[in-house]
mmCIF file with all atom_site columns, C-alpha atoms in Angstrom:
data_model
loop_
_atom_site.group_PDB
_atom_site.id
_atom_site.type_symbol
_atom_site.label_atom_id
_atom_site.label_alt_id
_atom_site.label_comp_id
_atom_site.label_asym_id
_atom_site.label_entity_id
_atom_site.label_seq_id
_atom_site.pdbx_PDB_ins_code
_atom_site.Cartn_x
_atom_site.Cartn_y
_atom_site.Cartn_z
_atom_site.occupancy
_atom_site.B_iso_or_equiv
_atom_site.pdbx_formal_charge
_atom_site.auth_seq_id
_atom_site.auth_comp_id
_atom_site.auth_asym_id
_atom_site.auth_atom_id
_atom_site.pdbx_PDB_model_num
ATOM 1   C CA . UNK A 1 1   ? 9.370  -10.366 25.986 1.00 97.00 ? 1   UNK A CA 1
ATOM 2   C CA . UNK A 1 2   ? 9.226  -8.153  29.052 1.00 96.00 ? 2   UNK A CA 1
ATOM 3   C CA . UNK A 1 3   ? 6.606  -5.427  29.163 1.00 96.00 ? 3   UNK A CA 1
ATOM 4   C CA . UNK A 1 4   ? 7.684  -2.762  31.630 1.00 93.00 ? 4   UNK A CA 1
ATOM 5   C CA . UNK A 1 5   ? 8.022  1.008   31.461 1.00 90.00 ? 5   UNK A CA 1
ATOM 6   C CA . UNK A 1 6   ? 10.802 1.055   34.055 1.00 90.00 ? 6   UNK A CA 1
ATOM 7   C CA . UNK A 1 7   ? 12.804 -1.905  32.720 1.00 90.00 ? 7   UNK A CA 1
ATOM 8   C CA . UNK A 1 8   ? 12.575 -0.547  29.163 1.00 89.00 ? 8   UNK A CA 1
ATOM 9   C CA . UNK A 1 9   ? 14.064 2.750   30.390 1.00 90.00 ? 9   UNK A CA 1
ATOM 10  C CA . UNK A 1 10  ? 16.803 1.053   32.419 1.00 85.00 ? 10  UNK A CA 1
ATOM 11  C CA . UNK A 1 11  ? 15.380 2.217   35.768 1.00 88.00 ? 11  UNK A CA 1
ATOM 12  C CA . UNK A 1 12  ? 15.649 -1.337  37.017 1.00 89.00 ? 12  UNK A CA 1
ATOM 13  C CA . UNK A 1 13  ? 16.980 -4.633  35.759 1.00 89.00 ? 13  UNK A CA 1
ATOM 14  C CA . UNK A 1 14  ? 14.671 -6.872  33.762 1.00 92.00 ? 14  UNK A CA 1
ATOM 15  C CA . UNK A 1 15  ? 14.284 -10.059 35.781 1.00 93.00 ? 15  UNK A CA 1
ATOM 16  C CA . UNK A 1 16  ? 11.234 -11.461 33.988 1.00 94.00 ? 16  UNK A CA 1
ATOM 17  C CA . UNK A 1 17  ? 12.827 -12.016 30.594 1.00 95.00 ? 17  UNK A CA 1
ATOM 18  C CA . UNK A 1 18  ? 15.810 -13.866 32.042 1.00 96.00 ? 18  UNK A CA 1
ATOM 19  C CA . UNK A 1 19  ? 13.451 -15.985 34.195 1.00 96.00 ? 19  UNK A CA 1
ATOM 20  C CA . UNK A 1 20  ? 11.553 -17.056 31.063 1.00 97.00 ? 20  UNK A CA 1
ATOM 21  C CA . UNK A 1 21  ? 14.796 -17.857 29.228 1.00 97.00 ? 21  UNK A CA 1
ATOM 22  C CA . UNK A 1 22  ? 16.115 -19.908 32.178 1.00 97.00 ? 22  UNK A CA 1
ATOM 23  C CA . UNK A 1 23  ? 12.841 -21.811 32.439 1.00 97.00 ? 23  UNK A CA 1
ATOM 24  C CA . UNK A 1 24  ? 12.811 -22.695 28.743 1.00 98.00 ? 24  UNK A CA 1
ATOM 25  C CA . UNK A 1 25  ? 16.494 -23.694 28.839 1.00 97.00 ? 25  UNK A CA 1
ATOM 26  C CA . UNK A 1 26  ? 15.676 -26.048 31.723 1.00 97.00 ? 26  UNK A CA 1
ATOM 27  C CA . UNK A 1 27  ? 12.733 -27.834 30.125 1.00 97.00 ? 27  UNK A CA 1
ATOM 28  C CA . UNK A 1 28  ? 13.159 -27.759 26.330 1.00 98.00 ? 28  UNK A CA 1
ATOM 29  C CA . UNK A 1 29  ? 15.316 -30.492 24.828 1.00 98.00 ? 29  UNK A CA 1
ATOM 30  C CA . UNK A 1 30  ? 14.619 -29.515 21.222 1.00 97.00 ? 30  UNK A CA 1
ATOM 31  C CA . UNK A 1 31  ? 16.806 -26.869 19.627 1.00 96.00 ? 31  UNK A CA 1
ATOM 32  C CA . UNK A 1 32  ? 15.644 -23.299 20.165 1.00 96.00 ? 32  UNK A CA 1
ATOM 33  C CA . UNK A 1 33  ? 17.047 -19.807 20.140 1.00 95.00 ? 33  UNK A CA 1
ATOM 34  C CA . UNK A 1 34  ? 15.852 -17.006 22.422 1.00 95.00 ? 34  UNK A CA 1
ATOM 35  C CA . UNK A 1 35  ? 14.917 -13.629 21.008 1.00 96.00 ? 35  UNK A CA 1
ATOM 36  C CA . UNK A 1 36  ? 14.522 -11.136 23.858 1.00 95.00 ? 36  UNK A CA 1
ATOM 37  C CA . UNK A 1 37  ? 12.642 -7.850  23.873 1.00 96.00 ? 37  UNK A CA 1
ATOM 38  C CA . UNK A 1 38  ? 11.924 -5.256  26.558 1.00 96.00 ? 38  UNK A CA 1
ATOM 39  C CA . UNK A 1 39  ? 9.161  -2.824  25.648 1.00 96.00 ? 39  UNK A CA 1
ATOM 40  C CA . UNK A 1 40  ? 7.142  -0.099  27.337 1.00 95.00 ? 40  UNK A CA 1
ATOM 41  C CA . UNK A 1 41  ? 3.563  -0.592  28.495 1.00 95.00 ? 41  UNK A CA 1
ATOM 42  C CA . UNK A 1 42  ? 2.135  0.827   25.258 1.00 96.00 ? 42  UNK A CA 1
ATOM 43  C CA . UNK A 1 43  ? -0.326 -1.159  23.156 1.00 98.00 ? 43  UNK A CA 1
ATOM 44  C CA . UNK A 1 44  ? 1.294  -0.300  19.827 1.00 98.00 ? 44  UNK A CA 1
ATOM 45  C CA . UNK A 1 45  ? 4.849  -1.018  21.035 1.00 97.00 ? 45  UNK A CA 1
ATOM 46  C CA . UNK A 1 46  ? 3.778  -4.371  22.454 1.00 98.00 ? 46  UNK A CA 1
ATOM 47  C CA . UNK A 1 47  ? 1.778  -5.231  19.327 1.00 98.00 ? 47  UNK A CA 1
ATOM 48  C CA . UNK A 1 48  ? 4.659  -4.232  17.028 1.00 98.00 ? 48  UNK A CA 1
ATOM 49  C CA . UNK A 1 49  ? 7.113  -6.400  18.976 1.00 98.00 ? 49  UNK A CA 1
ATOM 50  C CA . UNK A 1 50  ? 4.679  -9.345  18.902 1.00 98.00 ? 50  UNK A CA 1
ATOM 51  C CA . UNK A 1 51  ? 4.194  -8.972  15.135 1.00 98.00 ? 51  UNK A CA 1
ATOM 52  C CA . UNK A 1 52  ? 7.967  -8.840  14.633 1.00 98.00 ? 52  UNK A CA 1
ATOM 53  C CA . UNK A 1 53  ? 8.602  -11.949 16.754 1.00 98.00 ? 53  UNK A CA 1
ATOM 54  C CA . UNK A 1 54  ? 5.793  -13.934 15.099 1.00 98.00 ? 54  UNK A CA 1
ATOM 55  C CA . UNK A 1 55  ? 5.963  -12.719 11.498 1.00 98.00 ? 55  UNK A CA 1
ATOM 56  C CA . UNK A 1 56  ? 9.575  -11.712 10.911 1.00 98.00 ? 56  UNK A CA 1
ATOM 57  C CA . UNK A 1 57  ? 11.466 -13.970 13.324 1.00 97.00 ? 57  UNK A CA 1
ATOM 58  C CA . UNK A 1 58  ? 9.085  -16.953 12.962 1.00 97.00 ? 58  UNK A CA 1
ATOM 59  C CA . UNK A 1 59  ? 9.004  -17.626 16.709 1.00 98.00 ? 59  UNK A CA 1
ATOM 60  C CA . UNK A 1 60  ? 6.668  -20.551 17.357 1.00 98.00 ? 60  UNK A CA 1
ATOM 61  C CA . UNK A 1 61  ? 6.307  -19.521 21.008 1.00 98.00 ? 61  UNK A CA 1
ATOM 62  C CA . UNK A 1 62  ? 6.322  -15.965 22.321 1.00 98.00 ? 62  UNK A CA 1
ATOM 63  C CA . UNK A 1 63  ? 6.168  -15.651 26.099 1.00 98.00 ? 63  UNK A CA 1
ATOM 64  C CA . UNK A 1 64  ? 5.536  -12.237 27.625 1.00 98.00 ? 64  UNK A CA 1
ATOM 65  C CA . UNK A 1 65  ? 5.859  -11.110 31.221 1.00 96.00 ? 65  UNK A CA 1
ATOM 66  C CA . UNK A 1 66  ? 4.284  -8.033  32.728 1.00 96.00 ? 66  UNK A CA 1
ATOM 67  C CA . UNK A 1 67  ? 1.394  -5.750  31.943 1.00 95.00 ? 67  UNK A CA 1
ATOM 68  C CA . UNK A 1 68  ? -1.345 -8.224  32.878 1.00 96.00 ? 68  UNK A CA 1
ATOM 69  C CA . UNK A 1 69  ? -2.739 -6.500  35.964 1.00 95.00 ? 69  UNK A CA 1
ATOM 70  C CA . UNK A 1 70  ? -5.603 -4.024  36.335 1.00 96.00 ? 70  UNK A CA 1
ATOM 71  C CA . UNK A 1 71  ? -3.477 -0.839  36.477 1.00 95.00 ? 71  UNK A CA 1
ATOM 72  C CA . UNK A 1 72  ? -4.051 1.782   33.797 1.00 95.00 ? 72  UNK A CA 1
ATOM 73  C CA . UNK A 1 73  ? -0.670 1.055   32.147 1.00 95.00 ? 73  UNK A CA 1
ATOM 74  C CA . UNK A 1 74  ? -1.235 -2.745  32.072 1.00 96.00 ? 74  UNK A CA 1
ATOM 75  C CA . UNK A 1 75  ? -2.191 -3.373  28.431 1.00 98.00 ? 75  UNK A CA 1
ATOM 76  C CA . UNK A 1 76  ? -0.388 -6.573  27.398 1.00 98.00 ? 76  UNK A CA 1
ATOM 77  C CA . UNK A 1 77  ? -3.582 -8.650  26.959 1.00 98.00 ? 77  UNK A CA 1
ATOM 78  C CA . UNK A 1 78  ? -5.134 -5.928  24.794 1.00 98.00 ? 78  UNK A CA 1
ATOM 79  C CA . UNK A 1 79  ? -2.063 -5.798  22.546 1.00 98.00 ? 79  UNK A CA 1
ATOM 80  C CA . UNK A 1 80  ? -1.898 -9.593  22.381 1.00 98.00 ? 80  UNK A CA 1
ATOM 81  C CA . UNK A 1 81  ? -5.528 -10.028 21.429 1.00 98.00 ? 81  UNK A CA 1
ATOM 82  C CA . UNK A 1 82  ? -5.237 -7.210  18.862 1.00 98.00 ? 82  UNK A CA 1
ATOM 83  C CA . UNK A 1 83  ? -2.597 -9.171  16.911 1.00 98.00 ? 83  UNK A CA 1
ATOM 84  C CA . UNK A 1 84  ? -4.025 -12.684 17.357 1.00 98.00 ? 84  UNK A CA 1
ATOM 85  C CA . UNK A 1 85  ? -6.474 -14.543 15.139 1.00 98.00 ? 85  UNK A CA 1
ATOM 86  C CA . UNK A 1 86  ? -7.578 -16.825 17.977 1.00 98.00 ? 86  UNK A CA 1
ATOM 87  C CA . UNK A 1 87  ? -7.746 -16.364 21.724 1.00 98.00 ? 87  UNK A CA 1
ATOM 88  C CA . UNK A 1 88  ? -6.703 -19.352 23.841 1.00 98.00 ? 88  UNK A CA 1
ATOM 89  C CA . UNK A 1 89  ? -8.516 -18.369 27.040 1.00 96.00 ? 89  UNK A CA 1
ATOM 90  C CA . UNK A 1 90  ? -7.860 -21.682 28.806 1.00 98.00 ? 90  UNK A CA 1
ATOM 91  C CA . UNK A 1 91  ? -4.214 -20.719 29.315 1.00 98.00 ? 91  UNK A CA 1
ATOM 92  C CA . UNK A 1 92  ? -5.176 -17.662 31.375 1.00 97.00 ? 92  UNK A CA 1
ATOM 93  C CA . UNK A 1 93  ? -7.850 -19.556 33.259 1.00 97.00 ? 93  UNK A CA 1
ATOM 94  C CA . UNK A 1 94  ? -5.397 -22.249 34.345 1.00 98.00 ? 94  UNK A CA 1
ATOM 95  C CA . UNK A 1 95  ? -2.636 -19.789 35.225 1.00 97.00 ? 95  UNK A CA 1
ATOM 96  C CA . UNK A 1 96  ? -4.990 -17.780 37.451 1.00 97.00 ? 96  UNK A CA 1
ATOM 97  C CA . UNK A 1 97  ? -6.209 -20.963 39.130 1.00 97.00 ? 97  UNK A CA 1
ATOM 98  C CA . UNK A 1 98  ? -2.631 -22.014 39.940 1.00 96.00 ? 98  UNK A CA 1
ATOM 99  C CA . UNK A 1 99  ? -1.645 -18.519 41.073 1.00 95.00 ? 99  UNK A CA 1
ATOM 100 C CA . UNK A 1 100 ? -4.654 -18.273 43.401 1.00 95.00 ? 100 UNK A CA 1
ATOM 101 C CA . UNK A 1 101 ? -3.146 -21.065 45.481 1.00 95.00 ? 101 UNK A CA 1
ATOM 102 C CA . UNK A 1 102 ? -0.205 -18.778 46.246 1.00 91.00 ? 102 UNK A CA 1
ATOM 103 C CA . UNK A 1 103 ? -1.747 -15.311 46.427 1.00 92.00 ? 103 UNK A CA 1
ATOM 104 C CA . UNK A 1 104 ? -5.365 -14.117 46.698 1.00 94.00 ? 104 UNK A CA 1
ATOM 105 C CA . UNK A 1 105 ? -4.716 -11.134 44.425 1.00 94.00 ? 105 UNK A CA 1
ATOM 106 C CA . UNK A 1 106 ? -4.124 -13.478 41.463 1.00 94.00 ? 106 UNK A CA 1
ATOM 107 C CA . UNK A 1 107 ? -7.782 -12.912 40.658 1.00 94.00 ? 107 UNK A CA 1
ATOM 108 C CA . UNK A 1 108 ? -6.675 -9.458  39.458 1.00 96.00 ? 108 UNK A CA 1
ATOM 109 C CA . UNK A 1 109 ? -4.394 -10.933 36.803 1.00 95.00 ? 109 UNK A CA 1
ATOM 110 C CA . UNK A 1 110 ? -5.494 -10.903 33.185 1.00 96.00 ? 110 UNK A CA 1
ATOM 111 C CA . UNK A 1 111 ? -3.104 -13.425 31.641 1.00 96.00 ? 111 UNK A CA 1
ATOM 112 C CA . UNK A 1 112 ? -4.213 -14.796 28.310 1.00 97.00 ? 112 UNK A CA 1
ATOM 113 C CA . UNK A 1 113 ? -2.833 -16.505 25.242 1.00 98.00 ? 113 UNK A CA 1
ATOM 114 C CA . UNK A 1 114 ? -3.518 -16.418 21.544 1.00 98.00 ? 114 UNK A CA 1
ATOM 115 C CA . UNK A 1 115 ? -2.544 -17.689 18.134 1.00 98.00 ? 115 UNK A CA 1
ATOM 116 C CA . UNK A 1 116 ? -1.002 -15.521 15.430 1.00 98.00 ? 116 UNK A CA 1
ATOM 117 C CA . UNK A 1 117 ? -0.297 -17.561 12.320 1.00 98.00 ? 117 UNK A CA 1
ATOM 118 C CA . UNK A 1 118 ? 1.942  -20.413 13.449 1.00 98.00 ? 118 UNK A CA 1
ATOM 119 C CA . UNK A 1 119 ? 2.911  -18.691 16.710 1.00 98.00 ? 119 UNK A CA 1
ATOM 120 C CA . UNK A 1 120 ? 1.505  -19.175 20.192 1.00 98.00 ? 120 UNK A CA 1
ATOM 121 C CA . UNK A 1 121 ? 1.679  -16.074 22.399 1.00 98.00 ? 121 UNK A CA 1
ATOM 122 C CA . UNK A 1 122 ? 1.377  -16.602 26.165 1.00 98.00 ? 122 UNK A CA 1
ATOM 123 C CA . UNK A 1 123 ? 1.055  -13.658 28.593 1.00 98.00 ? 123 UNK A CA 1
ATOM 124 C CA . UNK A 1 124 ? 2.495  -14.273 32.058 1.00 97.00 ? 124 UNK A CA 1
ATOM 125 C CA . UNK A 1 125 ? 2.412  -12.107 35.181 1.00 94.00 ? 125 UNK A CA 1
ATOM 126 C CA . UNK A 1 126 ? 5.361  -9.848  35.900 1.00 90.00 ? 126 UNK A CA 1
ATOM 127 C CA . UNK A 1 127 ? 6.666  -11.487 39.069 1.00 90.00 ? 127 UNK A CA 1
ATOM 128 C CA . UNK A 1 128 ? 9.598  -13.838 38.295 1.00 90.00 ? 128 UNK A CA 1
ATOM 129 C CA . UNK A 1 129 ? 8.357  -16.388 40.876 1.00 90.00 ? 129 UNK A CA 1
ATOM 130 C CA . UNK A 1 130 ? 4.969  -16.521 39.147 1.00 93.00 ? 130 UNK A CA 1
ATOM 131 C CA . UNK A 1 131 ? 6.587  -17.184 35.759 1.00 95.00 ? 131 UNK A CA 1
ATOM 132 C CA . UNK A 1 132 ? 7.692  -20.699 36.685 1.00 95.00 ? 132 UNK A CA 1
ATOM 133 C CA . UNK A 1 133 ? 4.458  -21.484 38.500 1.00 96.00 ? 133 UNK A CA 1
ATOM 134 C CA . UNK A 1 134 ? 2.350  -20.455 35.531 1.00 97.00 ? 134 UNK A CA 1
ATOM 135 C CA . UNK A 1 135 ? 4.548  -22.130 32.919 1.00 98.00 ? 135 UNK A CA 1
ATOM 136 C CA . UNK A 1 136 ? 4.608  -25.367 34.918 1.00 97.00 ? 136 UNK A CA 1
ATOM 137 C CA . UNK A 1 137 ? 0.800  -25.366 34.719 1.00 98.00 ? 137 UNK A CA 1
ATOM 138 C CA . UNK A 1 138 ? 0.390  -24.677 31.006 1.00 98.00 ? 138 UNK A CA 1
ATOM 139 C CA . UNK A 1 139 ? 3.564  -26.015 29.406 1.00 98.00 ? 139 UNK A CA 1
ATOM 140 C CA . UNK A 1 140 ? 2.353  -29.624 29.082 1.00 98.00 ? 140 UNK A CA 1
ATOM 141 C CA . UNK A 1 141 ? -0.126 -28.346 26.452 1.00 98.00 ? 141 UNK A CA 1
ATOM 142 C CA . UNK A 1 142 ? 2.224  -25.971 24.624 1.00 98.00 ? 142 UNK A CA 1
ATOM 143 C CA . UNK A 1 143 ? 4.135  -28.451 22.409 1.00 98.00 ? 143 UNK A CA 1
ATOM 144 C CA . UNK A 1 144 ? 0.913  -30.005 21.068 1.00 98.00 ? 144 UNK A CA 1
ATOM 145 C CA . UNK A 1 145 ? -0.617 -26.567 20.529 1.00 98.00 ? 145 UNK A CA 1
ATOM 146 C CA . UNK A 1 146 ? 2.482  -25.594 18.538 1.00 98.00 ? 146 UNK A CA 1
ATOM 147 C CA . UNK A 1 147 ? 2.098  -28.845 16.536 1.00 97.00 ? 147 UNK A CA 1
ATOM 148 C CA . UNK A 1 148 ? -1.526 -28.001 15.726 1.00 97.00 ? 148 UNK A CA 1
ATOM 149 C CA . UNK A 1 149 ? -0.690 -24.525 14.405 1.00 98.00 ? 149 UNK A CA 1
ATOM 150 C CA . UNK A 1 150 ? 2.122  -25.752 12.162 1.00 97.00 ? 150 UNK A CA 1
ATOM 151 C CA . UNK A 1 151 ? 5.127  -25.018 14.344 1.00 96.00 ? 151 UNK A CA 1
ATOM 152 C CA . UNK A 1 152 ? 8.147  -27.208 15.031 1.00 97.00 ? 152 UNK A CA 1
ATOM 153 C CA . UNK A 1 153 ? 7.996  -30.370 17.121 1.00 97.00 ? 153 UNK A CA 1
ATOM 154 C CA . UNK A 1 154 ? 8.995  -29.260 20.629 1.00 97.00 ? 154 UNK A CA 1
ATOM 155 C CA . UNK A 1 155 ? 10.383 -31.793 23.059 1.00 97.00 ? 155 UNK A CA 1
ATOM 156 C CA . UNK A 1 156 ? 10.787 -31.445 26.812 1.00 98.00 ? 156 UNK A CA 1
ATOM 157 C CA . UNK A 1 157 ? 12.844 -32.939 29.599 1.00 98.00 ? 157 UNK A CA 1
ATOM 158 C CA . UNK A 1 158 ? 10.184 -35.420 30.711 1.00 96.00 ? 158 UNK A CA 1
ATOM 159 C CA . UNK A 1 159 ? 11.700 -35.597 34.178 1.00 96.00 ? 159 UNK A CA 1
ATOM 160 C CA . UNK A 1 160 ? 10.746 -31.938 34.543 1.00 96.00 ? 160 UNK A CA 1
ATOM 161 C CA . UNK A 1 161 ? 7.684  -31.383 32.300 1.00 96.00 ? 161 UNK A CA 1
ATOM 162 C CA . UNK A 1 162 ? 6.001  -34.063 30.226 1.00 96.00 ? 162 UNK A CA 1
ATOM 163 C CA . UNK A 1 163 ? 4.430  -32.665 27.081 1.00 96.00 ? 163 UNK A CA 1
ATOM 164 C CA . UNK A 1 164 ? 0.984  -34.090 26.444 1.00 96.00 ? 164 UNK A CA 1
ATOM 165 C CA . UNK A 1 165 ? 0.163  -35.272 22.949 1.00 96.00 ? 165 UNK A CA 1
ATOM 166 C CA . UNK A 1 166 ? -2.761 -37.567 22.155 1.00 92.00 ? 166 UNK A CA 1
ATOM 167 C CA . UNK A 1 167 ? -1.820 -41.049 20.948 1.00 89.00 ? 167 UNK A CA 1
ATOM 168 C CA . UNK A 1 168 ? -3.207 -40.084 17.537 1.00 86.00 ? 168 UNK A CA 1
ATOM 169 C CA . UNK A 1 169 ? -0.668 -37.242 17.222 1.00 81.00 ? 169 UNK A CA 1
ATOM 170 C CA . UNK A 1 170 ? 2.095  -38.233 14.855 1.00 76.00 ? 170 UNK A CA 1
ATOM 171 C CA . UNK A 1 171 ? 5.728  -37.464 15.532 1.00 78.00 ? 171 UNK A CA 1
ATOM 172 C CA . UNK A 1 172 ? 7.360  -35.989 12.438 1.00 75.00 ? 172 UNK A CA 1
ATOM 173 C CA . UNK A 1 173 ? 9.758  -38.153 10.455 1.00 69.00 ? 173 UNK A CA 1
ATOM 174 C CA . UNK A 1 174 ? 13.447 -37.545 10.959 1.00 61.00 ? 174 UNK A CA 1
#
């Protein structure tokens, strides 16, 4: 899901959403189906789209891009936390740490993640280059997190990203 006033109005092409889709297509080996959204930087529009993706479309993973900075219109973390039962702050901490290696202004980013039912929501920065960098950092933990919240068993191309699961984690039958 892309959060952008200008992209939602067609002022410029959404590059973040396609970057997320390409990344997931590259690393996921389990079956999945993308469900794209482009919404304005408005808390209620973002929250409504997140509720729809989690509750109505049963997405186990919702990845957003944009709206994580300090500008007045950047409200993606607020909308995410408003719809989540649990915050997963470690995702944002790790993404900022990785981004700081590339750009000193990464300290201004407010990426976060949270759990809504059996869905994991991850907020990424708006720059397409940063999407891959941040997902590379956190994706090893995503499949096991999805397992723990009752989602499907996600598998990855281990030559690209190796999902971490403790030895005690059981692979589902079938």
